[in-house]
PDB file of N, CA and C in Angstrom:
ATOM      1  N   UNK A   1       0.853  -1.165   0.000  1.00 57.00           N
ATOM      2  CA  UNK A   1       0.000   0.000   0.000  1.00 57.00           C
ATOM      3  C   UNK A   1       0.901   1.231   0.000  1.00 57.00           C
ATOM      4  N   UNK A   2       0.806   2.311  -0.821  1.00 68.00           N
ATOM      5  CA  UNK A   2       1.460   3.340  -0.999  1.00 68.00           C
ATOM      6  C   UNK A   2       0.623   4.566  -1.046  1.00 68.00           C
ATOM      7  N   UNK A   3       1.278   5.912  -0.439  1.00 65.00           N
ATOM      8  CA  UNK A   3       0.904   6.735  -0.737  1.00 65.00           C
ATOM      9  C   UNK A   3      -0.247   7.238  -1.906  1.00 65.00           C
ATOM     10  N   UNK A   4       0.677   6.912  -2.827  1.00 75.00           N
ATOM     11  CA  UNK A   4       0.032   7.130  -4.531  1.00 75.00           C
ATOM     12  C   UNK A   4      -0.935   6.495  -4.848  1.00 75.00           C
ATOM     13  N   UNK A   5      -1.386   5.099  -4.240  1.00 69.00           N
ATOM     14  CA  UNK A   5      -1.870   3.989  -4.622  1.00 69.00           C
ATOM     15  C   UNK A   5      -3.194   5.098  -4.045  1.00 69.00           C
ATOM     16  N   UNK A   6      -3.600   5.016  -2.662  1.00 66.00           N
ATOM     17  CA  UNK A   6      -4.309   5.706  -1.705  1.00 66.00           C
ATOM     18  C   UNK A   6      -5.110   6.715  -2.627  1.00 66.00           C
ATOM     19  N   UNK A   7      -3.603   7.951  -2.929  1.00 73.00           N
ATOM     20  CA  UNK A   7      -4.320   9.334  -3.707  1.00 73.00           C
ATOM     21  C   UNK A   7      -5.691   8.566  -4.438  1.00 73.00           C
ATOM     22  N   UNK A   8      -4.623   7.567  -5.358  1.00 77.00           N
ATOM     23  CA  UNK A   8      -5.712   7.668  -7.214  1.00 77.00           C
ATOM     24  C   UNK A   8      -6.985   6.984  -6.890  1.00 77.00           C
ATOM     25  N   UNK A   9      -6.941   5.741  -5.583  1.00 79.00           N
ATOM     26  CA  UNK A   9      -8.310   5.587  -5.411  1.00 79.00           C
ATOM     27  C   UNK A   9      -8.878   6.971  -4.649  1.00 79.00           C
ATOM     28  N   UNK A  10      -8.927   7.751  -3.297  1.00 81.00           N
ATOM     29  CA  UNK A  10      -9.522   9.068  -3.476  1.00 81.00           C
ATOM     30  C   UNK A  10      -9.501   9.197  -4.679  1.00 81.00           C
ATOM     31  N   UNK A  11      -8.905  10.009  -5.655  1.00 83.00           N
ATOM     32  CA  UNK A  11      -9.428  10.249  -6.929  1.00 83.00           C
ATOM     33  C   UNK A  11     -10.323   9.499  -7.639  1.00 83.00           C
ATOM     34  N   UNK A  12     -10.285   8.784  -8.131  1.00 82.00           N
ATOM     35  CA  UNK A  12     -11.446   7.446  -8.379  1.00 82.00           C
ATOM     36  C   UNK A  12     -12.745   7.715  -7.739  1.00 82.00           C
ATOM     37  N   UNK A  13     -12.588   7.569  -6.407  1.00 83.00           N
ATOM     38  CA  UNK A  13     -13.914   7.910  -5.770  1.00 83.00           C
ATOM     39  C   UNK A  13     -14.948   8.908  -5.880  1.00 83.00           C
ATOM     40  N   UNK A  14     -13.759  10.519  -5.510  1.00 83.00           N
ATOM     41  CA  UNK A  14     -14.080  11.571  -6.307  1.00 83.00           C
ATOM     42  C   UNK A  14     -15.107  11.249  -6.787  1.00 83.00           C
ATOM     43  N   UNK A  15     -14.047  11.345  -8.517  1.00 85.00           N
ATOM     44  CA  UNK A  15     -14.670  11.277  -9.748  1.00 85.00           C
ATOM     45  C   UNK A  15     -16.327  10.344  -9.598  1.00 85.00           C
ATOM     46  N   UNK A  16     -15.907   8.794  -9.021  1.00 85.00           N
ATOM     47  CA  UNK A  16     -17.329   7.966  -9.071  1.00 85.00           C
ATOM     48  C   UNK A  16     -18.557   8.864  -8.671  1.00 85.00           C
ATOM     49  N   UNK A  17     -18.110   9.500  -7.070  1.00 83.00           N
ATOM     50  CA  UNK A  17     -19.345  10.341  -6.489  1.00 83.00           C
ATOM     51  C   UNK A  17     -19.795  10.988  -7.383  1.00 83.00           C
ATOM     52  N   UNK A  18     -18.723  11.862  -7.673  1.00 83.00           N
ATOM     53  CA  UNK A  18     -19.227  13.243  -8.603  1.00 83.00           C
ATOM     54  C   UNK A  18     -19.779  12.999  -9.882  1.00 83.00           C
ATOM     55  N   UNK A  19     -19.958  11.750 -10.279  1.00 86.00           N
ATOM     56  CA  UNK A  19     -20.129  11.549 -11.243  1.00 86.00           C
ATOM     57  C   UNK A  19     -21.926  10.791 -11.663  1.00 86.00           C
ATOM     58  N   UNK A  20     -22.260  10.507 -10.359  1.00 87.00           N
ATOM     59  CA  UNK A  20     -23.900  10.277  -9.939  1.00 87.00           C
ATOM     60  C   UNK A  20     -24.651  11.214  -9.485  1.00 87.00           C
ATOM     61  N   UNK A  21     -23.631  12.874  -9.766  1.00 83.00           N
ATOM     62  CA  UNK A  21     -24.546  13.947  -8.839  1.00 83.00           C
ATOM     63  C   UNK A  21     -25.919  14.255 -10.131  1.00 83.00           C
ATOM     64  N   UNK A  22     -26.072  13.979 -11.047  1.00 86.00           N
ATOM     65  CA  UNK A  22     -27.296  13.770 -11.682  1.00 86.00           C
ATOM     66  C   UNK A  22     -28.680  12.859 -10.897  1.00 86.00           C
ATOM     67  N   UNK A  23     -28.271  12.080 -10.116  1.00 88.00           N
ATOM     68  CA  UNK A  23     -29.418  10.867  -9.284  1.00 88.00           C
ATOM     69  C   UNK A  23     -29.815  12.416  -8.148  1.00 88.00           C
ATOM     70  N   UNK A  24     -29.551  13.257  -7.974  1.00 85.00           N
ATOM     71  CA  UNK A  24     -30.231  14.532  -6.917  1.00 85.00           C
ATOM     72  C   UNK A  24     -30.113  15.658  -7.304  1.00 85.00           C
ATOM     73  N   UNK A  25     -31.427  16.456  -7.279  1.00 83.00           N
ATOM     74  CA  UNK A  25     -32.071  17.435  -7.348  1.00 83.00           C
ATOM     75  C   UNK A  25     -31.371  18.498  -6.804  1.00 83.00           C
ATOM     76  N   UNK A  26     -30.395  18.587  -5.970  1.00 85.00           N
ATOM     77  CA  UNK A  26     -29.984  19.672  -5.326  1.00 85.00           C
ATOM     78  C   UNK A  26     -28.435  19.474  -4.841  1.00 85.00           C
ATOM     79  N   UNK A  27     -27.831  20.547  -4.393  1.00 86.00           N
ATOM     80  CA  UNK A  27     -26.479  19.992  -4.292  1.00 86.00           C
ATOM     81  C   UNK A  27     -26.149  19.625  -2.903  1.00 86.00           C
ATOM     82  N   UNK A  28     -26.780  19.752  -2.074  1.00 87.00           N
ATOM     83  CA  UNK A  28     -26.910  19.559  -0.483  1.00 87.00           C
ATOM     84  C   UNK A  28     -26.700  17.484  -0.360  1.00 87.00           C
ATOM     85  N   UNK A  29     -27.753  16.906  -1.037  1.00 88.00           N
ATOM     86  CA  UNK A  29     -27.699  15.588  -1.567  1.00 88.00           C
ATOM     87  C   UNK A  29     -26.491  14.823  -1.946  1.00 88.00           C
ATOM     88  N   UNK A  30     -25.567  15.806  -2.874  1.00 88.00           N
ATOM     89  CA  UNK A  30     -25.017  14.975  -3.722  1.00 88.00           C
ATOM     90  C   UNK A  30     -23.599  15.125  -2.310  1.00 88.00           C
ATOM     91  N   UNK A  31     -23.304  15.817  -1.248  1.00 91.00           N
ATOM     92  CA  UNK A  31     -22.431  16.034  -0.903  1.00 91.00           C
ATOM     93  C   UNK A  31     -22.326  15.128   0.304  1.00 91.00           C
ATOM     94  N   UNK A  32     -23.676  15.167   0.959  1.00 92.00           N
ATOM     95  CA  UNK A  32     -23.811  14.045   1.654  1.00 92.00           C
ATOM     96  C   UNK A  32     -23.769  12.728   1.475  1.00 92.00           C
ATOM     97  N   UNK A  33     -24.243  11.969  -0.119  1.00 90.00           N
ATOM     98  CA  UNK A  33     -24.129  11.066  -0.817  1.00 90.00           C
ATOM     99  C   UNK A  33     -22.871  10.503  -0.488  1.00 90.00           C
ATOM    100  N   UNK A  34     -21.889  11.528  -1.113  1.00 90.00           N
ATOM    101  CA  UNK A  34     -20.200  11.004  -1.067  1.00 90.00           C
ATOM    102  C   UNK A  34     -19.961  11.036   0.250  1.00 90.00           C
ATOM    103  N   UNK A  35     -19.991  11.816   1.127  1.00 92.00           N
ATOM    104  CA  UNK A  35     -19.995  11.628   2.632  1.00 92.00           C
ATOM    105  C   UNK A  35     -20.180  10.548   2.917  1.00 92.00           C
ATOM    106  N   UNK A  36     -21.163   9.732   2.448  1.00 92.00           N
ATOM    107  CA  UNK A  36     -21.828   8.724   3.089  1.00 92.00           C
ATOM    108  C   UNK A  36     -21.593   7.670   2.570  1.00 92.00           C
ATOM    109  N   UNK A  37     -20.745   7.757   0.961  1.00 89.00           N
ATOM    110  CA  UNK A  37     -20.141   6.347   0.499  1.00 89.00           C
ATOM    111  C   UNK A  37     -18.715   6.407   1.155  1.00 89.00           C
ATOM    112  N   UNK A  38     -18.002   7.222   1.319  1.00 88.00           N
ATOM    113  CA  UNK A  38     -16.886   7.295   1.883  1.00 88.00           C
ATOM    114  C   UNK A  38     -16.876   6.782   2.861  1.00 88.00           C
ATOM    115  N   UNK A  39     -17.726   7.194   3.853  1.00 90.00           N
ATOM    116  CA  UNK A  39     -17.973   6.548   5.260  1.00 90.00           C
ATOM    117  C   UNK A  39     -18.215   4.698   5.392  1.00 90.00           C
ATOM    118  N   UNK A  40     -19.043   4.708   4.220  1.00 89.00           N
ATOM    119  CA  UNK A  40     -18.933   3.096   4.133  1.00 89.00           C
ATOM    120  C   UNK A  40     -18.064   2.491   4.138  1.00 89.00           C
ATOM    121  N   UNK A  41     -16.962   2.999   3.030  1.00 85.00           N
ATOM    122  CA  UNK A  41     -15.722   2.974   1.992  1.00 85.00           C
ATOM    123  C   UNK A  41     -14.374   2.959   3.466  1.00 85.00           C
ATOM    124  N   UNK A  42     -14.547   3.300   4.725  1.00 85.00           N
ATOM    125  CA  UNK A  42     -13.715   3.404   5.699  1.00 85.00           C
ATOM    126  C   UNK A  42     -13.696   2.758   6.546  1.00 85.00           C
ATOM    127  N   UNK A  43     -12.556   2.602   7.175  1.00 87.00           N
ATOM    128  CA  UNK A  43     -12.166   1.432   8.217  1.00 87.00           C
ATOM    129  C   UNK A  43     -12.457   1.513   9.493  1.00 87.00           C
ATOM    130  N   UNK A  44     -14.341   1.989   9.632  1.00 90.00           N
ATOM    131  CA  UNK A  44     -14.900   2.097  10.784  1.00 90.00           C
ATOM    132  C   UNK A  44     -15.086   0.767  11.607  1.00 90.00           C
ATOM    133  N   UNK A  45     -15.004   1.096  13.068  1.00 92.00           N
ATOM    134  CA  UNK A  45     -15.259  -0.648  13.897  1.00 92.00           C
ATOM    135  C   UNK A  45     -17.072  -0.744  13.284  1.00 92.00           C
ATOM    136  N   UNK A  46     -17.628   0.341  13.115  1.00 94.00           N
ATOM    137  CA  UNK A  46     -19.192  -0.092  13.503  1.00 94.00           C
ATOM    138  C   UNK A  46     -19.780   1.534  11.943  1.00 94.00           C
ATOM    139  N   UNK A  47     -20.413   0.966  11.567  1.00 93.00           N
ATOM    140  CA  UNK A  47     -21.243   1.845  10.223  1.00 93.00           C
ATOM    141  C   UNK A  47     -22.839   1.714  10.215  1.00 93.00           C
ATOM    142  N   UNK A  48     -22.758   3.252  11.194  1.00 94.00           N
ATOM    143  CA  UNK A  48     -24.331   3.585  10.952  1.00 94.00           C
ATOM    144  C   UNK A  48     -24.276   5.037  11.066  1.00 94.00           C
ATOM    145  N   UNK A  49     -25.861   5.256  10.744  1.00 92.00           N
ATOM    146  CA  UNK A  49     -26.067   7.029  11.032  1.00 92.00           C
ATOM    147  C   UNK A  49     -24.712   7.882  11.927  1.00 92.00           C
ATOM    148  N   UNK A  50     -24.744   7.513  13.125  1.00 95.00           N
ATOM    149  CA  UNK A  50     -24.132   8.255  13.876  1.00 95.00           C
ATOM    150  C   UNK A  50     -22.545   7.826  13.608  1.00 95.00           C
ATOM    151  N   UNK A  51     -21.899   7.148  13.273  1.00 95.00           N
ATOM    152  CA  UNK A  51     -20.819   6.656  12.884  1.00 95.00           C
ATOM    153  C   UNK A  51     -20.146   7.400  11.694  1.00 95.00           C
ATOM    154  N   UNK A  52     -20.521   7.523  10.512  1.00 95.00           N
ATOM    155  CA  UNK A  52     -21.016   8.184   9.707  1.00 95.00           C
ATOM    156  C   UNK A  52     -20.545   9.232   9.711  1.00 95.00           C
ATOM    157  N   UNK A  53     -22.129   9.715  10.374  1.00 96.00           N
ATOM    158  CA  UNK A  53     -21.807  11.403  10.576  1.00 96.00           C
ATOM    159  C   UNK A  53     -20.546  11.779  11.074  1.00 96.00           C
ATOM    160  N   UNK A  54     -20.343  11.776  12.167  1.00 96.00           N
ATOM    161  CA  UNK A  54     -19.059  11.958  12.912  1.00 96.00           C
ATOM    162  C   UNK A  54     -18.323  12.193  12.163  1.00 96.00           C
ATOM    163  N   UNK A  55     -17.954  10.892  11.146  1.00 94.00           N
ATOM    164  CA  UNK A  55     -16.098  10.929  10.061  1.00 94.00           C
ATOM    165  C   UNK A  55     -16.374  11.927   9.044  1.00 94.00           C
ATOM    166  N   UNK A  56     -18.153  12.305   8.672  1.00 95.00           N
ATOM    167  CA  UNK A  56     -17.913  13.611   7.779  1.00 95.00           C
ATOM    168  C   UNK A  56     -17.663  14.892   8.600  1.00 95.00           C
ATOM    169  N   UNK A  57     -18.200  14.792  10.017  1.00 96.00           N
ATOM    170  CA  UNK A  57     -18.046  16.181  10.652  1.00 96.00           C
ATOM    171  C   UNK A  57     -19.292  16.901  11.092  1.00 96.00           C
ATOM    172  N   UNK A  58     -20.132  16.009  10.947  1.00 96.00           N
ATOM    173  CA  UNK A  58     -21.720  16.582  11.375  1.00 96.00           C
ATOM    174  C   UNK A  58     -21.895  16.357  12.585  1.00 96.00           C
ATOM    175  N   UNK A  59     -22.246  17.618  13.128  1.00 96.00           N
ATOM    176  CA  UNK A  59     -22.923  17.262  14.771  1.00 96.00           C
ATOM    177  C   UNK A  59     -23.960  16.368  14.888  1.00 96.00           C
ATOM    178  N   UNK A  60     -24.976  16.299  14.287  1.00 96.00           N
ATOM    179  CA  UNK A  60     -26.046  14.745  14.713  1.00 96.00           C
ATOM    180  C   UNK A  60     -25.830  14.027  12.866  1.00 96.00           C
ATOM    181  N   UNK A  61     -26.780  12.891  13.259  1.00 95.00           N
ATOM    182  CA  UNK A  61     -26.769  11.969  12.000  1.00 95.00           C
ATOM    183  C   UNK A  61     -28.015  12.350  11.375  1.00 95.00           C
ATOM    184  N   UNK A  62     -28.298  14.000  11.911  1.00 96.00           N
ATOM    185  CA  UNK A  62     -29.630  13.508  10.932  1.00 96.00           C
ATOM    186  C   UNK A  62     -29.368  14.299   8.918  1.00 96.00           C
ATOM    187  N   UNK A  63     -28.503  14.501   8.560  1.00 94.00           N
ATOM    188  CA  UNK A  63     -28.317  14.286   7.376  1.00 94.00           C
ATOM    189  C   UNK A  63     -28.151  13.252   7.094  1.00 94.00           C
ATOM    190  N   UNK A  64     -27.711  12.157   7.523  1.00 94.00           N
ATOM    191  CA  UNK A  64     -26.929  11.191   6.822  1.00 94.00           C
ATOM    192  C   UNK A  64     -28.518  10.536   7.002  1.00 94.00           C
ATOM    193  N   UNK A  65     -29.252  10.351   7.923  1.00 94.00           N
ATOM    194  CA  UNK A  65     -30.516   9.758   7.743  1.00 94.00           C
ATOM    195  C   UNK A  65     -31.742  10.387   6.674  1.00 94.00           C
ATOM    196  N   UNK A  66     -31.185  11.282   6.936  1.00 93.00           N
ATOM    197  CA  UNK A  66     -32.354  12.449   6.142  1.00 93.00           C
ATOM    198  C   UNK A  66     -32.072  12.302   4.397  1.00 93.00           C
ATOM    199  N   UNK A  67     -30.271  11.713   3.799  1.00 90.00           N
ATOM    200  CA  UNK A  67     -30.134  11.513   2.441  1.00 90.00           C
ATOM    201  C   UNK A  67     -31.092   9.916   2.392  1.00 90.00           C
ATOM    202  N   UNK A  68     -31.115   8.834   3.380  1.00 88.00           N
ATOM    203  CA  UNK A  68     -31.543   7.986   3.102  1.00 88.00           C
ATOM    204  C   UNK A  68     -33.006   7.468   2.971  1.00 88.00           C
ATOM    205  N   UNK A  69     -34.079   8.788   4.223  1.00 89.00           N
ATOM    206  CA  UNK A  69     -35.144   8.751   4.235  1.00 89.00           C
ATOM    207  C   UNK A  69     -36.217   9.993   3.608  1.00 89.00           C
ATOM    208  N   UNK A  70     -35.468  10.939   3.449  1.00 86.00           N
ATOM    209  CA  UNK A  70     -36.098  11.692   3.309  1.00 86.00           C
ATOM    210  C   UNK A  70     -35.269  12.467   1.901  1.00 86.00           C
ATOM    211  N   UNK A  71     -34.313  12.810   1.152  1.00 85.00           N
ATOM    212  CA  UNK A  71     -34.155  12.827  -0.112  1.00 85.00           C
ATOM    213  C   UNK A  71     -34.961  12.290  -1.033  1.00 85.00           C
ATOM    214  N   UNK A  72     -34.536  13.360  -2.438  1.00 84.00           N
ATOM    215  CA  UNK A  72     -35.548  12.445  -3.350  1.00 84.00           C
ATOM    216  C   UNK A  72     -33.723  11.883  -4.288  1.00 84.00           C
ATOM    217  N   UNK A  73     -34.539  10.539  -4.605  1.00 84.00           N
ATOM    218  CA  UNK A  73     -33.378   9.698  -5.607  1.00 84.00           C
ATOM    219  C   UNK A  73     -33.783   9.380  -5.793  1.00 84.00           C
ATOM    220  N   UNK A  74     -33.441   8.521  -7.037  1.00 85.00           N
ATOM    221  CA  UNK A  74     -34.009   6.825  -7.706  1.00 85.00           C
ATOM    222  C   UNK A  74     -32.974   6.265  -6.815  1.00 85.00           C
ATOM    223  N   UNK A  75     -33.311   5.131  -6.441  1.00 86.00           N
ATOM    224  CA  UNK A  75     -32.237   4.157  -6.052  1.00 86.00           C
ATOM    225  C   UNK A  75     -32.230   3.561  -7.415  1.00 86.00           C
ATOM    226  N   UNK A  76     -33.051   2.726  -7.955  1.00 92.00           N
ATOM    227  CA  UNK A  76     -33.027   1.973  -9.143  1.00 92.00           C
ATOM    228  C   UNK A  76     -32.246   2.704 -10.191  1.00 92.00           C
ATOM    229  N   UNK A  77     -31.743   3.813 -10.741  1.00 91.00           N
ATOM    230  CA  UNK A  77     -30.922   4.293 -11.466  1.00 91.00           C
ATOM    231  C   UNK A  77     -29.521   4.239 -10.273  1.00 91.00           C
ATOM    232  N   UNK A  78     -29.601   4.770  -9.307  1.00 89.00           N
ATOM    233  CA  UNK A  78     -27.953   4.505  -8.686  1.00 89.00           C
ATOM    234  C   UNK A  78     -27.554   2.936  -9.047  1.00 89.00           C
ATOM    235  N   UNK A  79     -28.654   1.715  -8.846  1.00 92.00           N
ATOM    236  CA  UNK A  79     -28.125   0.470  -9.034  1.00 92.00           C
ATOM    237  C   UNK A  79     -27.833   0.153 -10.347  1.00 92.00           C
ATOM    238  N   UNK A  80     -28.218   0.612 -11.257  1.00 93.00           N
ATOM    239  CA  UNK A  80     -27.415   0.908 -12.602  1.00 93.00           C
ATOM    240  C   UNK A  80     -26.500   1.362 -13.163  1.00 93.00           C
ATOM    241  N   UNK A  81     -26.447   2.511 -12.441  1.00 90.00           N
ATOM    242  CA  UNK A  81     -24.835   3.294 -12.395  1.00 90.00           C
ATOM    243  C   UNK A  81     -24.006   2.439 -11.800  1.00 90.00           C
ATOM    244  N   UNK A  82     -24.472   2.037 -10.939  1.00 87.00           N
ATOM    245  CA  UNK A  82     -22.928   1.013  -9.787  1.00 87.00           C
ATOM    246  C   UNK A  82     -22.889   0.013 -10.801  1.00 87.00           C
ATOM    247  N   UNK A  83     -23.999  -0.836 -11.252  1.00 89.00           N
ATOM    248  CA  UNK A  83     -23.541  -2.032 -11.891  1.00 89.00           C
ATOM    249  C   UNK A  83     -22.766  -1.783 -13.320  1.00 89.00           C
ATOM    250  N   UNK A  84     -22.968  -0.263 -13.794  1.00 88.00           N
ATOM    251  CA  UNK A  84     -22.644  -0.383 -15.399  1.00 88.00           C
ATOM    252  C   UNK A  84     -21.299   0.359 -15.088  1.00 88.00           C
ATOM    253  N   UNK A  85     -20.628   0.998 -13.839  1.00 85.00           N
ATOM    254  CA  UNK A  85     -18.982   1.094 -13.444  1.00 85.00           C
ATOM    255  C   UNK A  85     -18.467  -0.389 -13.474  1.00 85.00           C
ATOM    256  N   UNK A  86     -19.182  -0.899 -12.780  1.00 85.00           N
ATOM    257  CA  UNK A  86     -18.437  -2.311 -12.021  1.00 85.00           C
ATOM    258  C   UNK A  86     -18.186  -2.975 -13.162  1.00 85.00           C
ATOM    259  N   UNK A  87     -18.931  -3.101 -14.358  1.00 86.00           N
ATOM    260  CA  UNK A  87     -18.968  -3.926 -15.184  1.00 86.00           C
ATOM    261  C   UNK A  87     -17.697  -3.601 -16.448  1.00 86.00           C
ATOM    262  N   UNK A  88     -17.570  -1.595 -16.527  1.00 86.00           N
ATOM    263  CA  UNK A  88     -17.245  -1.212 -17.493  1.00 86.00           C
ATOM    264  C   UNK A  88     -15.560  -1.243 -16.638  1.00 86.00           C
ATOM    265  N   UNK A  89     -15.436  -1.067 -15.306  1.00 81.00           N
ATOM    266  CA  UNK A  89     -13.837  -0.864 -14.879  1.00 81.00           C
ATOM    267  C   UNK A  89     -13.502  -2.332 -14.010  1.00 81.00           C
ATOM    268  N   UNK A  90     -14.480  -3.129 -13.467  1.00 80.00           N
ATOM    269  CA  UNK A  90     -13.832  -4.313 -12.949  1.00 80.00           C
ATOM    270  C   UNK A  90     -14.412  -5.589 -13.230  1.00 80.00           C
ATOM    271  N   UNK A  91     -15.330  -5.430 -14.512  1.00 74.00           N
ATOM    272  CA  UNK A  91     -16.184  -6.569 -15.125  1.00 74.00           C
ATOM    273  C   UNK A  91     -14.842  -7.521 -15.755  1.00 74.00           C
ATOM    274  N   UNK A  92     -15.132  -8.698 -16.231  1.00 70.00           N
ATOM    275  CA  UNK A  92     -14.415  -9.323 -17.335  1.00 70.00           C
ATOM    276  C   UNK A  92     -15.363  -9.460 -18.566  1.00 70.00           C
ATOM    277  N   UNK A  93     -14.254  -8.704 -19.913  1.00 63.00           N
ATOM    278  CA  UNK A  93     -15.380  -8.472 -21.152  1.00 63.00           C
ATOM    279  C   UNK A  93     -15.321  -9.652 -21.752  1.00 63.00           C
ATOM    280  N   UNK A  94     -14.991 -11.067 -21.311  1.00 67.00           N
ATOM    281  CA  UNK A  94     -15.422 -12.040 -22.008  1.00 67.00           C
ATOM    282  C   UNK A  94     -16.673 -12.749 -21.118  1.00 67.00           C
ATOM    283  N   UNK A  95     -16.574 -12.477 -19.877  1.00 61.00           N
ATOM    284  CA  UNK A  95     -17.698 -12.782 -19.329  1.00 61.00           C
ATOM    285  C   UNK A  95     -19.481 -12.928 -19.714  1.00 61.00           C
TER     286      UNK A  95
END
């Protein structure tokens, strides 16, 4: 594991987040979104609301609950986007 290695996935990620900010209506959404894949994406003992919040810097979890219950998204287009990355950068094209 290297430095560099580290950067280009951050970068990667970046780019992935920023790159679904079309799935929300507003930009408040899309920031918490990445907040909140990152947070997944990290080497927490325990991943929930309040867990979460914390590693982005929010005093309570209720954004991080509020992108999941109360935002508007498709989920069904995010699960398309994830599957048509996965497929296009870590699929096998003879598969």
């Amino acid at each position: 594991m290297t430095a560099e290695l580290i950067a280009e996935w951050r970068d990667e990620l970046v780019k992935v987040t920023g790159s679904l900010g079309y799935l929300f209506n507003r930009p408040e959404p899309r920031v918490v979104f990445a907040q909140f894949i990152e947070g997944l994406l990290a080497g927490l003992p325990k991943k929930n609301g309040r867990t979460l919040a914390e590693r982005a810097g929010h005093a309570t979890a209720d954004r991080m609950q509020w992108l999941l219950n109360g935002s508007v998204w498709d989920a069904d287009r995010l699960r398309d986007a994830v599957r048509d990355y996965v497929v296009e950068h870590l699929g096998d094209a003879e598969a």
